[in-house]
């Protein structure tokens, strides 16, 4: 330990010598030997010097031996000259390990924003300036690599430092947030390459652990779309809170099978896991699942999400998104689910495309059912794009860069909200714990990001130069796309929660109106009238939004169950009457 000892370890040594002095004084008093005060001062000084000298000599010998080994290994090989950003505890540990491990990397200089330590040395490495000097120092000292070692930095500070570092020609690496590290003792192995999410400047999510634990622990939890990007991450996070049973429901067997294997490897017998294959369009299948397992909590993440494809097949979007949500939510109400959480999207705000319109209808469905169901609280969580999700722009850009093809951006000024999949899932889970019924939770997405900037950052992270090594091609907006997304309407009011990244929109609407209009929508879908479907969806959204703004008519009412089968018949049933499942239906 002594080659890496810091101030705290030496303070322990000093404390030990003081205790030794105190015991010596007591011993001399018992032996009735009285010495002058100067004797004890000299005795303590010599004792402390001896204790420290032994350790400093060992540290000096160990360091010299390591340096000789490093030089021997580096003989004939080009060393990598490294700049460390951050002279705090983490940066100091990185410097010490770079100097004492058998690595080609040589620490050359340090930068830190604290002016009081400028031109001092940190373990023999000079601190030459602050972040604004990075570009100049990198050129002057022929730096090959920059390591940003500030795991406690805010997201804004980190983003600013990374932006400066990318003005150099150096490879940039990062010591991640403390929340990503296994302990506060950092190691060279913790240093990693920059990821695109680091450039977004997203702070780690802070859980209200007690509240989420009460929400999930010993509950039966059902996730529809359990094999998808958000569904699978929800499953991983929920599994850690020890549910009585975790049910993954998905139509895609391959993705949910992969997730099953991952969860079994991670949690083993500690997790009671059930994987069920089925479609949210199939009312009978869902009724069988709810009747057998009686979930306490439902996260509804299953949906068609690809905007251009849903423009081509609007009927499928309505069947899967609107009817599937309608179907799943009704089963939750009938079978006594305590909380139902819909995963929604910012495209539901002022929708200009079929996918967004269907997701807005989903929000209205669950808000309406919340008023009709005495036992189940229904809520929705609305947020923007997530990095790395299936069908998102990031994997497409990465594939184009790998293949050295032009990176295709729709428009240079297009902006989107982004967050990481773990962050979005954490906040969905947290919002579900806050839910009391009837809320639309809106996640704080931070500032919107230009897709053009995102594409250029990805090219730079690949070690290439935008417009030189990889061209950027502007292909125009696709059908249904907006220049900018919104998270709420301008006349909607925001209510803060206890969590800084979760807000609430409270809305009301007339159940009878929704019942009549959704019946018409589903009948149009069943008839395959896609031209009429587009027009009617515009009309339906307008009517329902006006109803929300006007307030509740207080008429009460019931929503219909619409079995989506070969006959497309409308069948009215009470929410309190369990759906009848034919014999042999699973």
XYZ file of C-alpha atoms in Angstrom:
586
model
C 0.000 0.000 0.000
C 2.833 2.442 0.789
C 3.858 3.105 -2.820
C 0.347 4.545 -3.284
C -0.168 6.056 0.208
C -1.841 9.462 0.491
C -2.205 12.037 3.242
C -4.850 10.105 5.162
C -2.518 7.120 5.616
C 0.282 9.360 6.938
C -2.115 11.033 9.376
C -2.822 7.571 10.769
C 0.919 7.127 11.292
C 1.173 10.455 13.127
C -1.767 9.466 15.330
C -0.007 6.175 16.060
C 3.195 7.883 17.176
C 1.213 10.221 19.457
C -0.498 7.223 21.066
C 2.932 5.590 21.452
C 4.234 8.758 23.149
C 1.258 8.802 25.519
C 1.811 5.156 26.482
C 5.540 5.851 27.047
C 4.698 8.746 29.365
C 2.375 6.496 31.382
C 5.052 3.779 31.549
C 7.686 6.211 32.785
C 5.259 7.587 35.376
C 4.523 4.087 36.689
C 8.262 3.420 36.869
C 8.620 6.786 38.669
C 11.050 8.125 36.113
C 10.551 11.826 35.619
C 11.952 13.363 32.440
C 11.879 16.928 31.202
C 9.296 17.988 28.563
C 12.093 18.404 26.012
C 12.905 14.691 26.358
C 9.389 13.685 25.319
C 9.372 16.143 22.381
C 12.683 14.800 21.078
C 11.516 11.214 21.666
C 8.323 11.798 19.626
C 10.223 13.594 16.849
C 12.789 10.757 16.507
C 10.028 8.107 16.617
C 7.994 9.858 13.924
C 11.065 10.393 11.758
C 11.995 6.718 11.985
C 8.488 5.521 11.144
C 8.199 7.851 8.154
C 11.738 7.202 6.923
C 11.176 3.460 6.661
C 8.089 3.996 4.526
C 9.599 6.719 2.352
C 12.658 4.568 1.684
C 10.415 1.660 0.670
C 8.357 3.967 -1.569
C 11.519 5.393 -3.162
C 12.941 1.909 -3.792
C 9.648 0.608 -5.201
C 9.227 3.615 -7.504
C 12.793 3.424 -8.838
C 12.397 -0.284 -9.535
C 9.114 0.304 -11.378
C 10.651 3.117 -13.420
C 13.561 0.885 -14.459
C 11.124 -1.845 -15.495
C 9.026 0.632 -17.487
C 12.064 2.022 -19.302
C 13.215 -1.496 -20.087
C 9.805 -2.376 -21.555
C 9.634 0.927 -23.456
C 13.036 0.496 -25.021
C 12.574 0.701 -28.757
C 8.861 1.578 -28.408
C 7.259 5.009 -28.751
C 5.846 6.224 -25.410
C 2.376 7.816 -25.233
C 2.523 11.321 -23.761
C -0.483 11.925 -21.501
C -2.181 15.037 -20.126
C -4.333 14.600 -17.005
C -7.354 16.888 -16.606
C -8.117 17.159 -12.890
C -5.622 17.276 -10.024
C -8.006 15.982 -7.344
C -7.958 12.611 -5.638
C -8.945 10.680 -8.773
C -6.438 12.487 -10.990
C -3.683 11.955 -8.423
C -4.374 8.204 -8.284
C -4.209 8.026 -12.071
C -0.876 9.900 -12.101
C 0.631 7.583 -9.468
C -0.517 4.472 -11.337
C 0.761 5.792 -14.671
C 4.176 6.362 -13.057
C 4.359 3.017 -11.286
C 2.762 0.530 -13.676
C 4.351 -1.091 -16.684
C 2.631 1.109 -19.231
C 3.772 2.983 -22.319
C 1.811 6.010 -21.110
C 3.887 8.774 -19.541
C 2.162 11.589 -17.584
C 3.558 14.884 -18.880
C 1.384 17.609 -17.387
C -1.806 18.298 -15.446
C -4.489 20.939 -15.872
C -6.944 21.964 -13.162
C -9.354 24.869 -12.737
C -8.034 25.641 -9.237
C -5.573 28.546 -9.745
C -4.019 28.018 -6.289
C -2.229 24.858 -7.427
C -1.014 26.109 -10.806
C 2.743 25.652 -11.324
C 2.953 23.281 -8.358
C 3.724 19.611 -8.909
C 1.406 16.687 -8.342
C 3.564 13.624 -7.659
C 6.305 15.204 -9.746
C 4.016 16.209 -12.643
C 3.556 19.991 -13.121
C 0.107 21.607 -13.013
C 0.393 24.055 -15.926
C -3.036 25.707 -16.267
C -6.804 25.301 -16.442
C -9.192 23.872 -19.028
C -8.791 26.912 -21.285
C -5.100 26.051 -21.704
C -5.701 22.462 -22.869
C -5.368 23.113 -26.604
C -2.183 25.200 -26.271
C -0.537 22.790 -23.787
C -1.399 19.765 -25.927
C 0.403 21.315 -28.894
C 3.370 22.638 -26.907
C 4.075 19.363 -25.063
C 3.249 17.057 -28.015
C 0.469 15.322 -26.068
C -0.868 12.095 -27.581
C -3.672 11.341 -25.130
C -5.836 13.307 -22.681
C -7.385 11.584 -19.656
C -10.259 13.499 -18.054
C -10.147 12.371 -14.407
C -12.960 14.290 -12.694
C -15.633 11.707 -11.758
C -17.390 14.221 -9.504
C -17.807 16.826 -12.291
C -21.270 18.033 -13.243
C -22.586 17.072 -16.663
C -22.221 20.672 -17.900
C -18.588 20.863 -16.765
C -17.774 17.513 -18.351
C -19.410 18.459 -21.640
C -17.474 21.742 -21.755
C -14.138 20.009 -21.045
C -14.765 17.329 -23.662
C -15.664 19.992 -26.232
C -12.295 21.693 -25.591
C -10.406 18.395 -25.703
C -11.923 17.565 -29.087
C -10.317 20.737 -30.512
C -6.981 18.922 -30.221
C -5.760 15.978 -32.275
C -5.336 13.883 -29.132
C -7.151 10.709 -28.199
C -9.525 11.601 -25.358
C -10.370 9.130 -22.600
C -12.504 9.468 -19.509
C -12.744 8.347 -15.906
C -16.546 7.981 -15.569
C -18.881 9.273 -12.853
C -18.442 7.804 -9.352
C -21.873 6.172 -9.827
C -20.331 4.014 -12.588
C -17.299 3.033 -10.498
C -17.218 0.086 -8.115
C -15.528 2.202 -5.416
C -13.946 5.609 -4.851
C -10.535 3.959 -5.334
C -9.995 4.445 -9.058
C -7.813 2.341 -11.332
C -6.340 2.729 -14.788
C -8.688 -0.018 -15.934
C -11.618 2.305 -15.130
C -10.465 4.782 -17.785
C -12.465 4.284 -20.981
C -13.029 5.883 -24.361
C -15.603 8.652 -24.715
C -19.137 7.500 -25.509
C -21.793 9.527 -27.252
C -23.855 9.700 -24.039
C -20.937 11.475 -22.337
C -21.353 14.307 -24.840
C -25.042 14.741 -23.967
C -24.193 15.983 -20.493
C -26.708 13.815 -18.606
C -26.264 13.618 -14.831
C -26.732 10.164 -13.235
C -30.265 9.490 -11.933
C -30.684 9.520 -8.170
C -33.184 6.902 -7.014
C -35.618 7.366 -4.153
C -34.649 3.836 -3.155
C -37.162 3.457 -0.333
C -40.115 4.572 -2.450
C -39.198 2.443 -5.456
C -38.575 -0.550 -3.205
C -42.054 -0.231 -1.670
C -43.466 0.036 -5.192
C -41.792 -3.116 -6.546
C -40.670 -5.419 -3.730
C -42.795 -8.578 -3.340
C -45.129 -7.456 -6.170
C -46.083 -9.264 -9.359
C -44.791 -7.003 -12.150
C -45.763 -7.355 -15.820
C -43.806 -5.616 -18.602
C -45.321 -5.625 -22.074
C -42.717 -5.226 -24.806
C -40.319 -6.777 -22.308
C -37.734 -7.566 -24.968
C -37.551 -4.027 -26.343
C -35.031 -1.317 -25.513
C -36.969 0.295 -22.653
C -38.756 -2.894 -21.594
C -35.546 -4.883 -21.213
C -33.809 -2.146 -19.222
C -36.881 -1.815 -16.993
C -36.695 -5.558 -16.392
C -33.022 -5.367 -15.367
C -33.642 -2.533 -12.937
C -36.854 -4.003 -11.508
C -35.151 -7.372 -10.935
C -32.784 -5.687 -8.471
C -35.749 -4.660 -6.267
C -36.809 -8.292 -5.622
C -40.306 -8.538 -7.105
C -42.355 -11.597 -6.154
C -42.654 -12.363 -9.875
C -41.396 -10.577 -12.974
C -43.367 -11.332 -16.155
C -41.954 -10.385 -19.553
C -44.639 -10.320 -22.270
C -43.535 -9.851 -25.874
C -44.374 -10.920 -29.404
C -40.680 -11.128 -30.378
C -39.289 -14.376 -28.984
C -35.615 -13.802 -29.853
C -35.066 -10.554 -27.978
C -36.985 -11.659 -24.892
C -35.118 -14.989 -24.859
C -31.774 -13.160 -24.861
C -32.986 -11.003 -21.961
C -34.167 -14.094 -20.080
C -30.689 -15.643 -20.338
C -29.046 -12.417 -19.172
C -31.334 -12.059 -16.150
C -30.916 -15.706 -15.176
C -27.126 -15.368 -15.367
C -27.150 -12.216 -13.249
C -29.778 -13.030 -10.618
C -30.127 -16.808 -10.747
C -32.608 -18.239 -8.256
C -33.002 -14.849 -6.560
C -35.353 -13.799 -9.378
C -38.713 -15.423 -10.071
C -38.989 -14.824 -13.818
C -41.710 -15.774 -16.286
C -41.374 -15.140 -20.034
C -44.625 -15.218 -22.033
C -45.002 -14.854 -25.782
C -48.089 -13.102 -27.076
C -49.564 -10.017 -28.722
C -51.202 -7.093 -26.974
C -53.783 -7.166 -29.796
C -54.954 -10.580 -28.597
C -57.540 -9.867 -25.896
C -58.014 -13.541 -25.083
C -54.303 -14.145 -24.602
C -54.006 -11.090 -22.356
C -57.068 -12.087 -20.355
C -55.503 -15.494 -19.728
C -52.247 -13.907 -18.543
C -53.989 -11.456 -16.206
C -56.374 -14.113 -14.893
C -53.555 -16.519 -14.041
C -50.901 -14.177 -12.669
C -52.916 -11.153 -11.390
C -50.101 -8.572 -11.781
C -49.955 -5.784 -9.192
C -47.959 -3.446 -11.452
C -48.000 -3.167 -15.255
C -45.463 -1.261 -17.359
C -46.853 -0.980 -20.884
C -43.859 -0.492 -23.186
C -45.076 -2.481 -26.210
C -45.700 -0.279 -29.257
C -44.817 0.426 -32.866
C -42.410 3.380 -32.687
C -40.865 3.843 -36.153
C -42.301 7.100 -37.547
C -41.758 6.651 -41.334
C -42.944 3.025 -41.322
C -46.118 3.923 -39.448
C -46.840 6.614 -42.053
C -46.897 3.818 -44.645
C -49.015 1.464 -42.488
C -51.248 3.660 -40.317
C -53.779 0.895 -39.734
C -51.128 -1.286 -38.094
C -50.093 1.614 -35.852
C -53.685 2.032 -34.667
C -54.204 -1.694 -34.119
C -51.014 -2.172 -32.136
C -50.652 1.129 -30.308
C -54.219 2.286 -29.660
C -56.032 -1.029 -29.526
C -53.139 -2.818 -27.819
C -52.975 -0.166 -25.086
C -56.773 -0.123 -24.818
C -56.804 -3.892 -24.478
C -53.981 -4.176 -21.918
C -55.302 -1.326 -19.798
C -58.803 -2.809 -19.696
C -57.417 -6.140 -18.503
C -55.460 -4.324 -15.799
C -58.660 -2.645 -14.629
C -60.727 -5.842 -14.681
C -58.216 -7.991 -12.859
C -57.402 -5.546 -10.082
C -53.938 -4.297 -11.066
C -52.862 -1.583 -8.630
C -50.843 0.590 -10.998
C -50.617 0.786 -14.765
C -47.810 2.875 -16.282
C -47.843 3.703 -20.004
C -44.499 4.458 -21.673
C -45.287 7.389 -23.988
C -43.285 9.763 -26.195
C -42.744 13.447 -26.915
C -44.166 12.761 -30.388
C -47.594 12.624 -28.713
C -47.455 16.427 -28.283
C -49.048 18.268 -31.221
C -48.618 15.104 -33.335
C -47.764 15.530 -37.000
C -47.423 11.826 -37.745
C -49.415 8.630 -37.273
C -47.155 7.219 -34.573
C -47.386 10.377 -32.473
C -51.160 10.547 -32.936
C -51.607 6.954 -31.789
C -49.438 7.537 -28.715
C -51.483 10.625 -27.830
C -54.611 8.489 -28.084
C -52.929 5.956 -25.783
C -52.389 8.684 -23.202
C -56.033 9.691 -23.418
C -57.139 6.056 -23.093
C -55.262 5.510 -19.842
C -56.334 8.870 -18.396
C -59.940 8.035 -19.163
C -59.677 4.554 -17.672
C -58.204 6.063 -14.538
C -61.528 7.841 -13.966
C -63.551 4.713 -14.630
C -61.568 2.190 -12.610
C -61.928 2.339 -8.819
C -59.121 -0.169 -8.176
C -56.414 0.702 -10.696
C -54.426 3.917 -10.986
C -53.428 4.701 -14.577
C -50.570 7.034 -15.487
C -48.335 7.795 -18.471
C -44.667 8.773 -18.680
C -43.660 10.964 -21.605
C -40.071 11.461 -22.769
C -37.996 11.951 -25.923
C -35.506 9.811 -27.849
C -33.253 7.315 -26.123
C -29.719 6.620 -27.285
C -29.072 3.206 -28.749
C -32.688 2.052 -28.868
C -33.731 -0.195 -31.736
C -34.472 1.884 -34.814
C -32.853 5.039 -33.407
C -30.524 7.297 -35.349
C -27.323 6.491 -33.403
C -26.890 2.870 -34.578
C -27.564 4.051 -38.148
C -24.874 6.737 -37.910
C -22.392 4.277 -36.378
C -23.010 1.776 -39.178
C -22.534 4.447 -41.847
C -19.265 5.599 -40.233
C -17.928 2.028 -39.968
C -18.680 1.445 -43.637
C -17.175 4.844 -44.618
C -20.436 5.907 -46.213
C -21.925 9.422 -45.970
C -23.758 10.048 -42.709
C -27.355 10.939 -43.604
C -28.992 13.768 -41.634
C -32.490 14.915 -42.519
C -31.877 18.644 -41.978
C -29.003 20.688 -40.471
C -31.350 22.371 -37.962
C -33.359 19.325 -36.786
C -33.297 18.991 -33.001
C -34.315 16.168 -30.680
C -34.366 15.459 -26.955
C -32.124 12.574 -25.900
C -31.400 10.526 -22.817
C -29.786 7.162 -22.224
C -31.817 3.958 -21.968
C -30.820 3.345 -18.302
C -31.702 6.938 -17.392
C -35.096 6.821 -19.128
C -35.942 3.470 -17.540
C -34.873 4.658 -14.094
C -37.113 7.703 -14.358
C -40.052 5.638 -15.660
C -39.663 3.376 -12.637
C -39.385 6.358 -10.313
C -42.445 8.016 -11.863
C -44.403 4.802 -11.404
C -43.551 4.928 -7.713
C -44.890 8.513 -7.522
C -48.090 7.722 -9.463
C -51.459 8.121 -7.782
C -53.556 8.007 -10.959
C -54.459 10.363 -13.778
C -51.006 11.878 -14.271
C -48.905 12.340 -17.347
C -45.352 12.431 -16.063
C -42.949 14.441 -18.221
C -39.257 13.683 -17.808
C -36.704 16.478 -17.806
C -34.823 15.848 -21.039
C -32.472 18.795 -20.661
C -31.632 20.863 -23.710
C -32.503 19.540 -27.147
C -29.579 18.419 -29.322
C -29.035 19.152 -33.006
C -28.837 15.889 -34.911
C -26.155 17.436 -37.128
C -23.972 18.087 -34.037
C -24.607 14.559 -32.823
C -23.487 13.103 -36.157
C -20.294 15.203 -36.126
C -19.513 14.166 -32.546
C -19.902 10.502 -33.486
C -17.507 10.941 -36.418
C -14.924 12.587 -34.149
C -15.301 9.800 -31.559
C -14.377 7.386 -34.323
C -11.089 9.245 -34.816
C -12.229 10.796 -38.093
C -12.853 14.349 -39.277
C -16.387 15.413 -40.328
C -16.710 16.588 -43.942
C -13.153 15.374 -44.617
C -12.962 11.678 -43.789
C -16.729 11.200 -43.599
C -19.131 13.457 -45.539
C -22.523 14.480 -44.135
C -25.453 14.294 -46.530
C -28.724 16.180 -45.893
C -31.631 14.142 -47.242
C -34.650 16.203 -46.162
C -37.332 15.584 -43.563
C -39.141 12.262 -43.814
C -42.949 12.020 -43.852
C -44.424 13.063 -40.511
C -41.175 14.415 -39.035
C -40.913 17.724 -37.164
C -37.972 20.094 -37.012
C -38.259 20.166 -33.201
C -40.153 18.011 -30.718
C -42.057 19.270 -27.684
C -42.651 17.688 -24.292
C -45.864 19.545 -23.460
C -48.318 21.999 -24.965
C -47.751 25.699 -24.348
C -50.987 26.034 -22.348
C -50.379 22.930 -20.203
C -49.348 23.516 -16.616
C -46.366 21.742 -15.054
C -46.370 20.503 -11.472
C -43.029 19.608 -9.891
C -42.520 16.371 -7.973
C -39.981 15.553 -5.282
C -37.656 14.354 -8.047
C -35.896 17.120 -9.964
C -36.173 15.273 -13.296
C -39.868 14.319 -13.080
C -42.774 16.728 -13.659
C -46.535 16.158 -13.920
C -49.214 17.282 -16.351
C -52.706 16.761 -14.946
C -55.491 16.334 -17.522
C -59.188 15.382 -17.640
C -61.550 14.209 -20.331
C -65.001 12.775 -21.010
C -65.144 8.942 -21.008
C -68.325 8.728 -23.092
C -66.817 10.877 -25.845
C -63.700 8.707 -26.007
C -65.833 5.561 -26.050
C -67.805 6.667 -29.093
C -64.855 8.061 -31.058
C -62.502 5.156 -30.469
C -65.200 2.723 -31.648
C -65.335 4.627 -34.949
C -61.531 4.613 -35.209
C -61.263 0.862 -34.713
C -64.047 0.174 -37.196
C -62.237 2.247 -39.826
C -59.085 0.244 -39.090
C -60.888 -3.056 -39.427
C -62.317 -1.977 -42.822
C -58.818 -1.118 -44.114
C -59.833 2.454 -45.032
C -56.418 4.084 -44.522
C -57.337 7.357 -46.290
C -60.370 7.773 -44.121
C -58.296 6.672 -41.136
C -55.827 9.547 -41.484
C -58.610 12.118 -41.724
C -60.527 10.620 -38.834
C -57.448 10.525 -36.562
C -56.957 14.267 -37.124
C -60.627 14.815 -36.284
C -60.487 12.512 -33.247
C -57.440 14.182 -31.736
C -59.015 17.608 -32.248
C -62.256 16.547 -30.555
C -60.528 14.880 -27.626
C -58.076 17.736 -27.057
C -60.983 20.221 -27.053
C -62.734 18.007 -24.532
C -59.666 17.990 -22.291
C -59.445 21.777 -22.422
C -63.175 22.175 -21.748
C -63.118 19.876 -18.703
C -65.035 16.837 -17.567
C -68.741 16.690 -18.390
C -69.300 14.350 -15.472
C -71.359 11.967 -17.548
C -69.610 8.848 -16.274
C -69.702 6.055 -18.794
C -68.026 2.904 -19.882
C -65.350 2.107 -22.356
C -66.015 -0.782 -24.726
C -63.922 -3.865 -25.117
C -63.214 -4.265 -28.811
C -62.097 -7.843 -29.507
C -59.748 -7.546 -32.462
C -60.471 -10.780 -34.279
C -61.807 -11.886 -37.647
C -65.281 -10.417 -37.026
C -64.228 -7.029 -35.565
C -67.405 -6.907 -33.472
C -67.940 -4.259 -30.832
C -68.821 -5.814 -27.481
C -69.724 -3.639 -24.494
C -68.715 -5.030 -21.106
C -68.410 -3.611 -17.629
C -64.939 -2.980 -16.256
C -65.890 -5.003 -13.190
C -66.826 -8.094 -15.221
C -63.812 -10.348 -15.852
C -63.334 -11.224 -19.487
C -64.394 -14.755 -20.307
C -61.614 -16.816 -21.845
C -62.667 -19.801 -23.950
C -61.522 -23.205 -22.745
C -58.045 -24.132 -23.935
C -57.028 -20.478 -24.493
C -53.696 -19.674 -22.799
